[in-house]
Tab-separated table of C-alpha atoms and ligand atoms in Angstrom:
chain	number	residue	atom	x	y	z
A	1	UNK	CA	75.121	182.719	81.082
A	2	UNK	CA	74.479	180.047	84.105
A	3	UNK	CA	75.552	179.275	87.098
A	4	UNK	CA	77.347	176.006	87.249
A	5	UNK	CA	77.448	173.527	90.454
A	6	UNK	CA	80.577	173.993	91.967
A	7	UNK	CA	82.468	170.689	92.935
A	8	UNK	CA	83.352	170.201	96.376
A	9	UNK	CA	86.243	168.506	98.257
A	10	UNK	CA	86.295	165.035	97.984
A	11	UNK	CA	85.424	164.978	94.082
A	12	UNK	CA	88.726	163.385	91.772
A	13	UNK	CA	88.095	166.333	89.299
A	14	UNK	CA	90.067	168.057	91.874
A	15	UNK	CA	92.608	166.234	91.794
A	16	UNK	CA	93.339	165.772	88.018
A	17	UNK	CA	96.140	168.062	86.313
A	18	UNK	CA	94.433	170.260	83.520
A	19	UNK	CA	95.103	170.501	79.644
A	20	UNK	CA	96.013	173.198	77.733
A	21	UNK	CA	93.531	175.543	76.057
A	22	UNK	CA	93.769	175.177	72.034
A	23	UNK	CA	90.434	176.292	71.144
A	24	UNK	CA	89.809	179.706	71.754
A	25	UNK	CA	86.138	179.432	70.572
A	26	UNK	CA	82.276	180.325	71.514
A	27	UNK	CA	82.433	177.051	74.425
A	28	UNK	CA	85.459	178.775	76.049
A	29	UNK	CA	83.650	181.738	76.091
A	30	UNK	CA	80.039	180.302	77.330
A	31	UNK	CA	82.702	179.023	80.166
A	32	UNK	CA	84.577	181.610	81.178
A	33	UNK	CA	81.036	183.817	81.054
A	34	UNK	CA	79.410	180.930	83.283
A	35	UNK	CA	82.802	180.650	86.215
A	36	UNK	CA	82.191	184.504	86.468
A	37	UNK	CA	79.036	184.580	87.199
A	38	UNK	CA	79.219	181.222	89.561
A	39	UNK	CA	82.210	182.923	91.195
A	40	UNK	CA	80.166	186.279	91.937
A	41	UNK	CA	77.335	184.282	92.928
A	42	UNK	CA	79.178	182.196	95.464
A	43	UNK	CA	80.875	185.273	96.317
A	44	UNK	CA	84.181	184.045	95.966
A	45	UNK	CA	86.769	185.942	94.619
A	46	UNK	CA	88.113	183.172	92.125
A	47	UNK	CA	87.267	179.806	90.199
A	48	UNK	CA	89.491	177.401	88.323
A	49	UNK	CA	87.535	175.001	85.427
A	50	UNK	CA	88.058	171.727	87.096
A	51	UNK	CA	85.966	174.007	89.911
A	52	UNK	CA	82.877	173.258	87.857
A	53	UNK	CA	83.868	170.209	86.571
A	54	UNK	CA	85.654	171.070	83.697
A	55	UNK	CA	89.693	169.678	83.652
A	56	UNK	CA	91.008	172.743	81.503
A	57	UNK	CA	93.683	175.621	81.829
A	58	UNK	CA	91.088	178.548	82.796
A	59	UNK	CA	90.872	180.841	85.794
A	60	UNK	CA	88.411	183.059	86.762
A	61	UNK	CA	88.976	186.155	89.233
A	62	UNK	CA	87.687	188.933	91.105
A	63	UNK	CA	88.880	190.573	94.021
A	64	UNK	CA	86.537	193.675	93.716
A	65	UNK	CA	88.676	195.349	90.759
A	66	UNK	CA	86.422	193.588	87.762
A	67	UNK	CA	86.580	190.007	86.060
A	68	UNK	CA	90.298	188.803	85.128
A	69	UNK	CA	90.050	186.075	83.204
A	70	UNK	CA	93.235	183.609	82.374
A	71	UNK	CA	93.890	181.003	80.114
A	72	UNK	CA	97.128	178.270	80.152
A	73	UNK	CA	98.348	180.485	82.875
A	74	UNK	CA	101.944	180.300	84.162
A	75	UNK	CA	103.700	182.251	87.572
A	76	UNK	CA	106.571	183.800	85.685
A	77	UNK	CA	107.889	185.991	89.107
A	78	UNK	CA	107.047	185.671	92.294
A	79	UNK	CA	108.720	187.678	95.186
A	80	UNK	CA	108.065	188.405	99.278
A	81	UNK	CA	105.639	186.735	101.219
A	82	UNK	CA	102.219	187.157	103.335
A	83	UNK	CA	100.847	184.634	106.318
A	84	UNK	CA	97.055	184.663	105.565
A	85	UNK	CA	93.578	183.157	106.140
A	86	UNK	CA	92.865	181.303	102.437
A	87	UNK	CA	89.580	179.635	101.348
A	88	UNK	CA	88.222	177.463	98.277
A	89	UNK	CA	84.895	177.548	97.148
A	90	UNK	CA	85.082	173.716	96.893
A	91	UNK	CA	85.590	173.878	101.076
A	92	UNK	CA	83.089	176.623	102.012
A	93	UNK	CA	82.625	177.715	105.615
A	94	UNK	CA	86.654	176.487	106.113
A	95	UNK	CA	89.733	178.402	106.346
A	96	UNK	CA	92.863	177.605	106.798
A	97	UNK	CA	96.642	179.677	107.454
A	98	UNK	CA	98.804	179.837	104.641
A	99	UNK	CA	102.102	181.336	103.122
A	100	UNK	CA	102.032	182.638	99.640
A	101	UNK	CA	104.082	184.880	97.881
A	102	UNK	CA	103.454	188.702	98.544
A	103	UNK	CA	103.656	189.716	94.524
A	104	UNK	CA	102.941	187.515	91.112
A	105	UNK	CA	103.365	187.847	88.023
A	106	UNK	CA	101.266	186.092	85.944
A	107	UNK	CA	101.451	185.153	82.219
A	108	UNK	CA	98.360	183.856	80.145
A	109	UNK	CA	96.281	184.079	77.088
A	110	UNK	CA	92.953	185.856	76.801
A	111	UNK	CA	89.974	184.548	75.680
A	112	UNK	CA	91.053	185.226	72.344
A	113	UNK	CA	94.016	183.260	72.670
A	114	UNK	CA	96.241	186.513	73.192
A	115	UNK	CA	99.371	186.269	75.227
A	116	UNK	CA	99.467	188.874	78.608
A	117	UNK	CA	101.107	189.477	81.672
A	118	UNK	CA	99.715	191.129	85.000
A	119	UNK	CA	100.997	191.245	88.230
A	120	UNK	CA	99.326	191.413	91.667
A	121	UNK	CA	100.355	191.839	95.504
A	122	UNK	CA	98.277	190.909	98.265
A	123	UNK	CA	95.167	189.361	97.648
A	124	UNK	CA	95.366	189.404	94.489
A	125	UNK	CA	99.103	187.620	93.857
A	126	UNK	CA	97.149	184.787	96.576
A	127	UNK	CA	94.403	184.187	94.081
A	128	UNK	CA	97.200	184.138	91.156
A	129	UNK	CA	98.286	181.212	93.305
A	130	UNK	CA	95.586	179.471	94.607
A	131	UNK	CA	93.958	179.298	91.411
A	132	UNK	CA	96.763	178.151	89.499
A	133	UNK	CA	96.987	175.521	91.975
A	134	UNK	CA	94.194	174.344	91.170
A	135	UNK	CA	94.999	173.709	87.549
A	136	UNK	CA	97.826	171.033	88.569
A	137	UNK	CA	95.293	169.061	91.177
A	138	UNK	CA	96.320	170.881	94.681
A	139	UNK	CA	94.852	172.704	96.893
A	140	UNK	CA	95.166	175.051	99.942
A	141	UNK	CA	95.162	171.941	102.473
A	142	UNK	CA	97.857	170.711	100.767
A	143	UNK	CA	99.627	173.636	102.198
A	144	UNK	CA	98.162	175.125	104.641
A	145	UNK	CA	99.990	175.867	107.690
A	146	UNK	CA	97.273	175.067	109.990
A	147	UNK	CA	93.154	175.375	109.912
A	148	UNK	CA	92.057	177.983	111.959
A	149	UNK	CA	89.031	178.231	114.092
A	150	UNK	CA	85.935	180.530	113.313
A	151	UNK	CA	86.691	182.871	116.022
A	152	UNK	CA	90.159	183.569	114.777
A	153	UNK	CA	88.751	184.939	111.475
A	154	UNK	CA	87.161	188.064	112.936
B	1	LIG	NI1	89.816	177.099	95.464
């Protein structure tokens, strides 16, 4: 495994809609193995591909539960709503307010290429969304309701 340099704002890799996974080989693997452990090391709690450069379906996430890892992922429900603080790894130190939906269902392929479902609320149904974002070229500031100041974060 190895940690990857993680792109920041500014970069067009950002901004370029993903392809589809069709090879679920050893690279995708070496990949997804290398956002995980650049996402712990950053200590973020997610990491889309184009995140390190790569313009591919994949998501990488962690919100303290263990490593969920999804390929060509698509929100197939999404219900309620939360007004948050959100961050990007590709924006560190920054935080903005945002509206997401409160749960998220997502559906995806494992590494394998196997199809699955799993839903989250809270944090996690935000980092269903964020990340997925990412995949099409957006991100949080693209939303965000306003930025908010350090001392509002506490
Ligand atoms: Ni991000």
């Amino acid at each position: 495994m190895a940690i990857r340099n993680i792109v920041k704002e500014g970069d067009d890799v950002l901004r370029k809609k993903c392809r589809d996974v069709v090879k679920f080989d050893d690279r995708l693997h070496t990949l997804l193995d290398d956002m995980a452990e650049t996402m712990h090391q950053a200590e973020g709690v997610g990491l889309a591909a184009p995140q390190v450069g790569v313009i591919r379906r994949v998501v990488v996430i962690d919100i303290g539960d263990g490593v969920i890892e999804l390929i060509n992922p698509v929100i197939i429900k999404a219900e309620g709503e939360q007004t948050t603080p959100e961050g990007c790894l590709s924006m560190p130190g920054e935080y903005g307010l945002t509206k997401r939906p409160m749960f998220v269902t997502v559906k995806a392929q494992d590494r394998n290429g196997k199809v699955f479902e799993i839903s989250g609320e809270g944090l996690l149904a935000k980092a269903f969304c964020h990340e997925l974002d990412h995949l099409e070229g957006v991100l949080y500031k693209d939303i965000v309701i306003r930025m908010l100041a350090p001392e509002e974060l506490e």
